[in-house]
Amino acid sequence: MAAIVSINLYILLCITLFVSSHATPTSKYNVTAFGAKPDGKFDSTGPFIKAWQSACTSPNPATIYVPKGRFLLNAINFRGPCKSQITVLIAGTLVAPQDYRALGNSGFWILFNHVDNLVVSGGYLDAKGAGFWDCRRYGKSCPVGARSITFNSVNNLVVSGITSINSQHSHVVINTCNNVLLKNVRAIAPAKSPNTDGIHVERSNGVTIIGCTLQTGDDCISIADATFNLFISHIKCGPGHGVSIGSLGKEMEEKGVENVTVTNAIFTGSDNGVRIKSWARPSKGFVRNILFQNIIMNNVENPIIIDQNYCPHKLGCPGQTSGIKISGVTYNNIQGTSATPEAITFDCSPSYPCEGIKLQDINLTYNNETATSTCKNIGGTINGTLVPEICL
Ligand SMILES: *[C@@H]1O[C@H](CO)[C@@H](O)[C@H](O)[C@H]1NC(C)=O
Ligand SMILES: *[C@@H]1O[C@H](CO)[C@@H](O)[C@H](O)[C@H]1NC(C)=O
Ligand SMILES: *[C@@H]1O[C@H](CO)[C@@H](O)[C@H](O)[C@H]1NC(C)=O
Ligand SMILES: *[C@@H]1O[C@H](CO)[C@@H](O)[C@H](O)[C@H]1NC(C)=O
Ligand SMILES: *[C@@H]1O[C@H](CO)[C@@H](O)[C@H](O)[C@H]1NC(C)=O
């Protein structure tokens, strides 16, 4: 596992050197020079696209400035490939239209597509998602909902110091990317806002998430299929649904999740701590070589959970079992309090029992008493202090 840390840190170093040591002069593009207005009312989508086109066709490294103020943006697609590396420095706030239907069925609000060597830094993203959540709760024919900031097919990406508030759907999405650093990102939405994942990672390799604060209505971090070499440290989660590998195994053809580390994390009042979740359906997918280490749980409902029986609305899975093979999962030094009597739940697939599960130095209490654990279809080893006793 130390290998993952060092590979990812090596990648970070490469990105940092690449970004900072370039000798060529930087071309600068200020969105206000293209007609953007910081009044929160004027639609600055067109001016932002013009600034992007200039930066993207610049033969030199380019920096786009978004000064202080509120810039109203509709769904916007920053498309590559670009000629050189691009840095977007945001001092102000990007705001979505008040009417949630304006983002329509695009599925995204701010999208970076096929852009390599990209840095996005600073600023607030205010998606004004409340109207959309109400539609989801009470309305009919709601649009699919927009993810606030999405990176599709981006290699060598640094996202730092961004605060996303009230996203309609997920806050930050990393999809089909390689060599990514997310640093000091904050995602904030009410605990009851539906499907507002903090950071969603999918089909990506070499992603590092450091120092992020995630207080939202769905998973703090959700990890989907075909994610490899993901390193997460120094995060704060809660409210939210925890760090979740899954849901996996909805489809038969899946590529699996391998090499994920979550370390030095604090979970406070979240529904889950560290979770692995799969549908009770046949699948070729797997989860292997996972490390959860040095974690504090404060009043978390399910601090440690593997749930391979996910079958929402009992549709498409009753009577079936999960094909996802889970192996090599280590839980080391996890301390704190559970908000429910059962702090540890291992509900593995009867057809592919969890293998190589290691637990060491766990101490989870409930109401100042020892919590309980349940184990189904699981094999592994224990070591050190274990409170509650683990039913391996
Ligand atoms: C997972 O990590 C191991 C050890 O560092 C490495 O050999 C393997 O290639 C990694 N898996 C993937 C899919 O990158
Ligand atoms: C961008 O333009 C605005 C308005 O002219 C100005 O206030 C701001 O300082 C500029 N920012 C940079 C980094 O040049
Ligand atoms: C577990 O944690 C509780 C609360 O911090 C503490 O009182 C108890 O001594 C710990 N148990 C072990 C075995 O370390
Ligand atoms: C929890 O238990 C410890 C030791 O058993 C005791 O000192 C402490 O007062 C208890 N706390 C609460 C909130 O009951
Ligand atoms: C068991 O835990 C102790 C510390 O609590 C550690 O030194 C030792 O290496 C562990 N053994 C295994 C097999 O992991």
mmCIF file of C-alpha atoms in Angstrom, residues 61-217:
data_model
loop_
_atom_site.group_PDB
_atom_site.id
_atom_site.type_symbol
_atom_site.label_atom_id
_atom_site.label_comp_id
_atom_site.label_asym_id
_atom_site.label_seq_id
_atom_site.Cartn_x
_atom_site.Cartn_y
_atom_site.Cartn_z
ATOM 1 C CA PRO A 61 0.570 28.250 -21.411
ATOM 2 C CA ALA A 62 -2.567 30.260 -20.704
ATOM 3 C CA THR A 63 -4.190 31.586 -17.536
ATOM 4 C CA ILE A 64 -7.847 32.552 -17.403
ATOM 5 C CA TYR A 65 -8.787 34.966 -14.604
ATOM 6 C CA VAL A 66 -12.216 35.153 -13.061
ATOM 7 C CA PRO A 67 -12.096 38.205 -10.767
ATOM 8 C CA LYS A 68 -14.167 38.829 -7.646
ATOM 9 C CA GLY A 69 -17.916 39.134 -8.022
ATOM 10 C CA ARG A 70 -20.741 36.868 -9.092
ATOM 11 C CA PHE A 71 -20.790 35.546 -12.643
ATOM 12 C CA LEU A 72 -24.013 33.991 -13.902
ATOM 13 C CA LEU A 73 -23.324 30.936 -16.057
ATOM 14 C CA ASN A 74 -25.599 28.520 -17.853
ATOM 15 C CA ALA A 75 -24.453 24.988 -18.725
ATOM 16 C CA ILE A 76 -20.962 25.535 -20.134
ATOM 17 C CA ASN A 77 -18.650 23.125 -21.934
ATOM 18 C CA PHE A 78 -14.925 23.949 -21.871
ATOM 19 C CA ARG A 79 -13.828 21.653 -24.645
ATOM 20 C CA GLY A 80 -10.314 20.576 -25.597
ATOM 21 C CA PRO A 81 -7.906 19.474 -26.742
ATOM 22 C CA CYS A 82 -5.987 22.721 -26.204
ATOM 23 C CA LYS A 83 -2.614 23.743 -27.589
ATOM 24 C CA SER A 84 -0.920 24.241 -24.232
ATOM 25 C CA GLN A 85 -1.548 23.910 -20.525
ATOM 26 C CA ILE A 86 -4.372 25.969 -19.030
ATOM 27 C CA THR A 87 -4.820 27.455 -15.565
ATOM 28 C CA VAL A 88 -8.187 28.818 -14.467
ATOM 29 C CA LEU A 89 -7.883 31.109 -11.420
ATOM 30 C CA ILE A 90 -11.216 31.937 -9.841
ATOM 31 C CA ALA A 91 -11.430 34.716 -7.245
ATOM 32 C CA GLY A 92 -15.192 35.173 -7.465
ATOM 33 C CA THR A 93 -18.319 33.037 -7.514
ATOM 34 C CA LEU A 94 -19.874 31.222 -10.443
ATOM 35 C CA VAL A 95 -23.651 31.146 -10.040
ATOM 36 C CA ALA A 96 -26.209 28.981 -11.837
ATOM 37 C CA PRO A 97 -29.554 30.388 -12.999
ATOM 38 C CA GLN A 98 -32.194 30.628 -10.265
ATOM 39 C CA ASP A 99 -34.575 28.406 -12.274
ATOM 40 C CA TYR A 100 -33.237 24.852 -12.033
ATOM 41 C CA ARG A 101 -34.756 23.990 -15.421
ATOM 42 C CA ALA A 102 -32.238 26.272 -17.158
ATOM 43 C CA LEU A 103 -29.540 23.636 -16.821
ATOM 44 C CA GLY A 104 -32.133 21.356 -18.371
ATOM 45 C CA ASN A 105 -31.197 17.821 -19.168
ATOM 46 C CA SER A 106 -27.558 18.526 -19.969
ATOM 47 C CA GLY A 107 -26.469 16.555 -16.886
ATOM 48 C CA PHE A 108 -23.684 19.041 -16.236
ATOM 49 C CA TRP A 109 -23.271 22.678 -15.281
ATOM 50 C CA ILE A 110 -19.524 23.325 -15.683
ATOM 51 C CA LEU A 111 -17.808 20.736 -17.853
ATOM 52 C CA PHE A 112 -14.164 20.325 -18.858
ATOM 53 C CA ASN A 113 -13.924 17.852 -21.686
ATOM 54 C CA HIS A 114 -10.762 16.339 -23.214
ATOM 55 C CA VAL A 115 -8.420 18.965 -21.737
ATOM 56 C CA ASP A 116 -4.978 17.746 -20.657
ATOM 57 C CA ASN A 117 -2.658 19.613 -18.254
ATOM 58 C CA LEU A 118 -5.320 21.666 -16.530
ATOM 59 C CA VAL A 119 -5.303 23.560 -13.225
ATOM 60 C CA VAL A 120 -8.527 24.958 -11.733
ATOM 61 C CA SER A 121 -8.046 26.923 -8.548
ATOM 62 C CA GLY A 122 -10.095 28.904 -6.069
ATOM 63 C CA GLY A 123 -13.570 30.342 -6.089
ATOM 64 C CA TYR A 124 -17.104 29.335 -5.230
ATOM 65 C CA LEU A 125 -19.587 27.414 -7.346
ATOM 66 C CA ASP A 126 -23.168 28.147 -6.344
ATOM 67 C CA ALA A 127 -25.503 25.834 -8.273
ATOM 68 C CA LYS A 128 -28.681 26.940 -6.445
ATOM 69 C CA GLY A 129 -29.862 23.342 -6.293
ATOM 70 C CA ALA A 130 -32.754 23.772 -3.817
ATOM 71 C CA GLY A 131 -35.457 24.137 -6.490
ATOM 72 C CA PHE A 132 -34.263 20.952 -8.162
ATOM 73 C CA TRP A 133 -34.288 19.016 -4.864
ATOM 74 C CA ASP A 134 -37.877 20.144 -4.257
ATOM 75 C CA CYS A 135 -38.826 18.956 -7.730
ATOM 76 C CA ARG A 136 -37.192 15.593 -6.942
ATOM 77 C CA ARG A 137 -39.092 15.372 -3.671
ATOM 78 C CA TYR A 138 -42.530 16.596 -4.654
ATOM 79 C CA GLY A 139 -42.635 17.298 -8.365
ATOM 80 C CA LYS A 140 -43.055 15.450 -11.607
ATOM 81 C CA SER A 141 -41.031 15.282 -14.824
ATOM 82 C CA CYS A 142 -37.924 16.777 -13.267
ATOM 83 C CA PRO A 143 -34.848 17.098 -15.486
ATOM 84 C CA VAL A 144 -31.964 14.662 -14.769
ATOM 85 C CA GLY A 145 -30.124 17.296 -12.746
ATOM 86 C CA ALA A 146 -26.729 18.866 -13.295
ATOM 87 C CA ARG A 147 -23.428 17.874 -11.739
ATOM 88 C CA SER A 148 -21.738 21.117 -10.687
ATOM 89 C CA ILE A 149 -18.201 20.631 -12.034
ATOM 90 C CA THR A 150 -17.260 17.649 -14.184
ATOM 91 C CA PHE A 151 -13.910 16.636 -15.620
ATOM 92 C CA ASN A 152 -14.257 14.187 -18.509
ATOM 93 C CA SER A 153 -11.156 12.664 -20.098
ATOM 94 C CA VAL A 154 -8.661 15.030 -18.470
ATOM 95 C CA ASN A 155 -5.073 13.870 -17.931
ATOM 96 C CA ASN A 156 -2.851 15.746 -15.454
ATOM 97 C CA LEU A 157 -5.396 17.740 -13.516
ATOM 98 C CA VAL A 158 -5.074 19.828 -10.350
ATOM 99 C CA VAL A 159 -8.206 21.188 -8.678
ATOM 100 C CA SER A 160 -7.539 23.197 -5.535
ATOM 101 C CA GLY A 161 -9.323 25.504 -3.143
ATOM 102 C CA ILE A 162 -12.731 25.262 -4.776
ATOM 103 C CA THR A 163 -15.928 25.432 -2.724
ATOM 104 C CA SER A 164 -19.068 23.961 -4.274
ATOM 105 C CA ILE A 165 -22.364 24.730 -2.624
ATOM 106 C CA ASN A 166 -25.871 23.380 -3.216
ATOM 107 C CA SER A 167 -25.224 21.298 -6.304
ATOM 108 C CA GLN A 168 -28.306 19.872 -8.048
ATOM 109 C CA HIS A 169 -26.649 16.462 -8.351
ATOM 110 C CA SER A 170 -22.989 15.538 -7.554
ATOM 111 C CA HIS A 171 -20.672 18.436 -6.692
ATOM 112 C CA VAL A 172 -17.379 17.342 -8.326
ATOM 113 C CA VAL A 173 -17.066 14.504 -10.850
ATOM 114 C CA ILE A 174 -13.822 12.922 -12.059
ATOM 115 C CA ASN A 175 -14.666 10.717 -15.025
ATOM 116 C CA THR A 176 -12.138 8.887 -17.226
ATOM 117 C CA CYS A 177 -9.178 10.924 -15.946
ATOM 118 C CA ASN A 178 -5.526 10.076 -15.195
ATOM 119 C CA ASN A 179 -3.160 11.740 -12.695
ATOM 120 C CA VAL A 180 -5.455 13.961 -10.721
ATOM 121 C CA LEU A 181 -4.917 15.969 -7.528
ATOM 122 C CA LEU A 182 -7.926 17.387 -5.676
ATOM 123 C CA LYS A 183 -6.724 19.540 -2.818
ATOM 124 C CA ASN A 184 -8.633 21.629 -0.281
ATOM 125 C CA VAL A 185 -11.913 21.172 -2.100
ATOM 126 C CA ARG A 186 -15.094 21.797 -0.132
ATOM 127 C CA ALA A 187 -18.544 20.475 -1.020
ATOM 128 C CA ILE A 188 -21.456 21.787 1.003
ATOM 129 C CA ALA A 189 -25.175 21.004 0.796
ATOM 130 C CA PRO A 190 -27.888 20.128 3.336
ATOM 131 C CA ALA A 191 -27.925 16.594 4.793
ATOM 132 C CA LYS A 192 -31.326 15.987 3.204
ATOM 133 C CA SER A 193 -30.439 17.095 -0.332
ATOM 134 C CA PRO A 194 -30.856 14.051 -2.633
ATOM 135 C CA ASN A 195 -27.909 12.595 -4.607
ATOM 136 C CA THR A 196 -25.524 15.444 -3.845
ATOM 137 C CA ASP A 197 -22.336 13.331 -3.755
ATOM 138 C CA GLY A 198 -19.316 15.413 -2.742
ATOM 139 C CA ILE A 199 -16.685 13.913 -5.054
ATOM 140 C CA HIS A 200 -17.532 11.151 -7.503
ATOM 141 C CA VAL A 201 -14.657 9.212 -9.092
ATOM 142 C CA GLU A 202 -15.264 6.874 -11.998
ATOM 143 C CA ARG A 203 -13.130 5.119 -14.664
ATOM 144 C CA SER A 204 -10.039 6.967 -13.454
ATOM 145 C CA ASN A 205 -6.478 6.049 -12.512
ATOM 146 C CA GLY A 206 -4.083 7.818 -10.135
ATOM 147 C CA VAL A 207 -6.444 10.200 -8.318
ATOM 148 C CA THR A 208 -5.294 11.825 -5.041
ATOM 149 C CA ILE A 209 -7.790 13.605 -2.788
ATOM 150 C CA ILE A 210 -6.232 15.577 0.081
ATOM 151 C CA GLY A 211 -7.546 17.968 2.707
ATOM 152 C CA CYS A 212 -11.126 18.068 1.481
ATOM 153 C CA THR A 213 -14.191 18.936 3.565
ATOM 154 C CA LEU A 214 -17.363 17.206 2.475
ATOM 155 C CA GLN A 215 -20.678 18.055 4.133
ATOM 156 C CA THR A 216 -23.463 16.946 1.888
ATOM 157 C CA GLY A 217 -26.647 14.912 1.299
#
